[in-house]
XYZ file of C-alpha atoms in Angstrom:
220
model
C 0.000 0.000 0.000
C 2.781 2.561 0.633
C 3.542 2.724 -3.101
C 0.091 1.771 -4.392
C -0.363 -0.247 -7.579
C 0.488 2.064 -10.503
C -0.295 -0.655 -13.051
C -3.914 -0.588 -11.856
C -4.100 3.188 -11.519
C -4.123 2.990 -7.694
C -2.036 5.694 -5.945
C -0.072 5.234 -2.686
C -2.538 4.540 0.130
C -0.390 4.412 3.277
C -0.994 7.231 3.700
C -3.086 8.660 0.863
C -2.276 12.337 0.362
C -3.580 15.109 -1.860
C -2.341 18.719 -1.667
C -5.640 20.121 -2.946
C -8.596 17.727 -2.827
C -11.925 19.030 -4.120
C -15.227 17.157 -3.932
C -18.580 18.272 -5.331
C -21.584 16.751 -3.569
C -24.897 17.118 -5.375
C -27.491 14.898 -3.759
C -31.166 15.594 -3.296
C -31.508 18.824 -1.296
C -27.779 19.336 -0.606
C -25.295 20.939 -2.986
C -21.800 21.349 -1.555
C -18.290 22.009 -2.776
C -15.674 20.813 -0.293
C -11.993 21.672 -0.665
C -9.349 20.080 1.580
C -5.877 21.634 1.579
C -2.999 19.257 2.448
C -5.371 16.306 2.794
C -4.086 13.101 4.393
C -5.832 9.765 5.005
C -4.284 7.184 7.370
C -5.172 3.717 8.617
C -5.621 1.488 5.572
C -2.243 -0.167 6.162
C -3.362 -1.325 9.624
C -6.216 -3.472 8.337
C -6.737 -6.595 10.467
C -7.738 -9.696 8.513
C -9.941 -11.612 10.923
C -11.152 -14.040 8.284
C -10.328 -14.755 4.647
C -11.529 -18.086 3.306
C -11.401 -18.872 -0.405
C -13.373 -21.815 -1.779
C -12.064 -23.321 -5.029
C -14.908 -25.836 -5.405
C -17.684 -25.720 -7.994
C -19.443 -23.130 -5.822
C -16.556 -20.630 -5.845
C -16.909 -18.248 -2.921
C -14.832 -15.906 -0.756
C -15.733 -15.205 2.868
C -14.047 -12.254 4.549
C -13.931 -10.206 7.721
C -11.725 -7.107 7.813
C -11.388 -4.609 10.637
C -9.858 -1.143 10.701
C -9.036 0.089 14.189
C -8.949 3.689 13.033
C -9.280 5.467 9.687
C -8.335 9.115 10.040
C -8.629 12.026 7.622
C -6.890 15.326 8.306
C -6.447 18.585 6.437
C -4.730 21.812 7.387
C -7.681 23.713 5.926
C -11.185 22.612 4.933
C -13.245 25.046 2.867
C -16.955 24.439 2.317
C -19.566 26.186 0.229
C -22.873 24.472 0.945
C -26.466 25.094 -0.061
C -29.231 23.181 1.719
C -32.721 23.401 0.209
C -35.218 21.444 2.305
C -38.429 23.048 1.075
C -37.692 26.085 -1.033
C -41.340 26.973 -1.393
C -41.588 27.316 2.393
C -38.386 29.305 2.680
C -36.480 26.523 4.444
C -33.235 27.077 2.576
C -29.807 28.038 3.840
C -26.421 28.701 2.304
C -23.258 28.855 4.361
C -19.525 29.005 3.848
C -17.001 27.627 6.289
C -13.251 27.393 6.631
C -11.090 25.714 9.257
C -8.816 22.779 10.095
C -10.177 19.234 9.904
C -9.619 16.002 11.778
C -12.110 13.193 11.320
C -11.772 9.545 12.363
C -13.786 6.352 11.995
C -13.099 3.893 14.806
C -13.425 0.105 14.651
C -14.850 -0.108 11.151
C -15.731 -3.728 10.381
C -16.524 -5.267 6.984
C -17.786 -8.836 7.061
C -19.407 -10.803 4.274
C -18.935 -12.935 1.199
C -19.058 -12.928 -2.581
C -18.993 -15.454 -5.380
C -16.585 -15.359 -8.285
C -16.087 -16.823 -11.723
C -12.568 -17.906 -12.573
C -11.943 -19.105 -16.151
C -8.610 -20.906 -16.409
C -8.151 -20.557 -20.166
C -10.220 -17.693 -21.562
C -11.979 -14.777 -19.918
C -11.415 -12.746 -16.762
C -12.083 -13.208 -13.093
C -15.426 -11.698 -12.119
C -17.087 -11.284 -8.736
C -20.846 -11.250 -8.140
C -23.515 -11.760 -5.452
C -21.627 -9.496 -3.068
C -22.925 -9.332 0.508
C -21.357 -7.222 3.236
C -22.242 -6.152 6.771
C -20.566 -2.860 7.684
C -20.477 -1.835 11.334
C -18.879 1.203 12.923
C -17.786 1.488 16.536
C -17.655 5.268 16.681
C -16.680 8.581 15.124
C -14.425 11.373 16.320
C -15.192 14.601 14.485
C -13.256 17.835 14.880
C -14.111 19.913 11.824
C -13.547 23.636 12.189
C -15.424 26.466 10.544
C -18.923 24.935 10.449
C -21.074 27.995 11.156
C -18.152 29.557 12.980
C -15.795 28.048 15.532
C -17.771 28.398 18.739
C -20.497 26.474 20.533
C -22.532 25.867 17.368
C -19.520 24.315 15.647
C -18.904 22.115 18.692
C -22.558 21.065 18.774
C -22.515 20.118 15.076
C -19.401 17.976 15.585
C -21.117 16.234 18.504
C -24.093 15.505 16.246
C -21.764 14.092 13.578
C -20.216 11.820 16.235
C -23.683 10.416 16.937
C -25.374 10.442 13.535
C -22.766 8.730 11.343
C -22.529 5.483 13.397
C -26.331 5.432 13.635
C -26.624 5.957 9.874
C -24.129 3.214 9.000
C -25.224 0.653 11.582
C -28.880 1.223 10.758
C -28.637 0.797 6.977
C -26.758 -2.472 6.482
C -28.734 -3.756 3.490
C -28.629 -0.433 1.665
C -24.866 -0.076 2.139
C -24.292 -3.629 0.880
C -26.418 -2.891 -2.194
C -24.480 0.331 -2.890
C -21.161 -1.545 -2.702
C -22.450 -4.153 -5.154
C -23.834 -1.541 -7.551
C -20.942 0.946 -7.443
C -17.714 -0.738 -6.323
C -18.088 -4.289 -7.671
C -18.421 -3.176 -11.339
C -15.261 -1.074 -10.959
C -13.341 -4.000 -9.484
C -14.525 -6.256 -12.307
C -13.470 -3.645 -14.868
C -10.031 -3.413 -13.242
C -9.655 -7.207 -13.377
C -10.742 -7.479 -17.013
C -8.284 -9.613 -18.934
C -6.695 -10.959 -15.736
C -6.889 -14.241 -13.865
C -7.202 -14.934 -10.158
C -3.408 -15.204 -9.993
C -3.130 -11.520 -10.924
C -5.267 -10.541 -7.953
C -3.331 -12.830 -5.598
C -0.076 -11.366 -6.905
C -1.396 -7.881 -6.256
C -2.183 -8.796 -2.647
C 1.219 -10.424 -2.202
C 3.034 -7.376 -3.549
C 1.438 -5.230 -0.833
C 3.777 -6.917 1.673
C 6.943 -6.097 -0.257
C 9.259 -3.446 1.086
C 8.651 -0.102 -0.502
C 10.112 3.354 0.028
C 7.514 5.781 -1.326
C 8.253 9.372 -2.240
C 6.516 11.443 0.460
C 4.212 14.276 -0.477
C 6.099 17.611 -0.327
C 3.890 18.938 2.480
C 4.698 15.871 4.647
C 8.449 16.387 4.523
């Protein structure tokens, strides 16, 4: 993970860094542009494999259970420009801009489930399907500055984030599993197109090789 997998278009992930990360969220009644300066994401390299069982029988299946003790995102500056339109006709709309440092952590994130796979030995590519996953979250630690100022309101919003995100994740298991199957699985299958199971196993094995990545300039 420290050097990523360039041949698959995957950047270094331990940690993942981006000097100027910008995300545009446009969902339902929320439209937000979020910019993170000197963004850093840590914790992927500390994944604990509690279970990984691969069945090579006629009913090819993989059972897994991964746990991340802590996944932490930080940025020296987080800028937001957000418009929330709940019911415009009733005047329940608000637009706010915020700016401040960010530290946000997911604690004890667990992914447990299974999927089936097709593995042609001569022609074709490996393909996964019937993906099922239970995602549970132990807690959240949110310290995002600049949300409606930096006083009591900002502190209250961070407290609400600490409560709402675990409740949202732990209370929507089926929906999250469906989203993973609809969004992530097709991308994984596209990445594995033209490759056999041995390519994927080789990719996993290479993650344990020694690697000296070039650090991001702002980390030096």
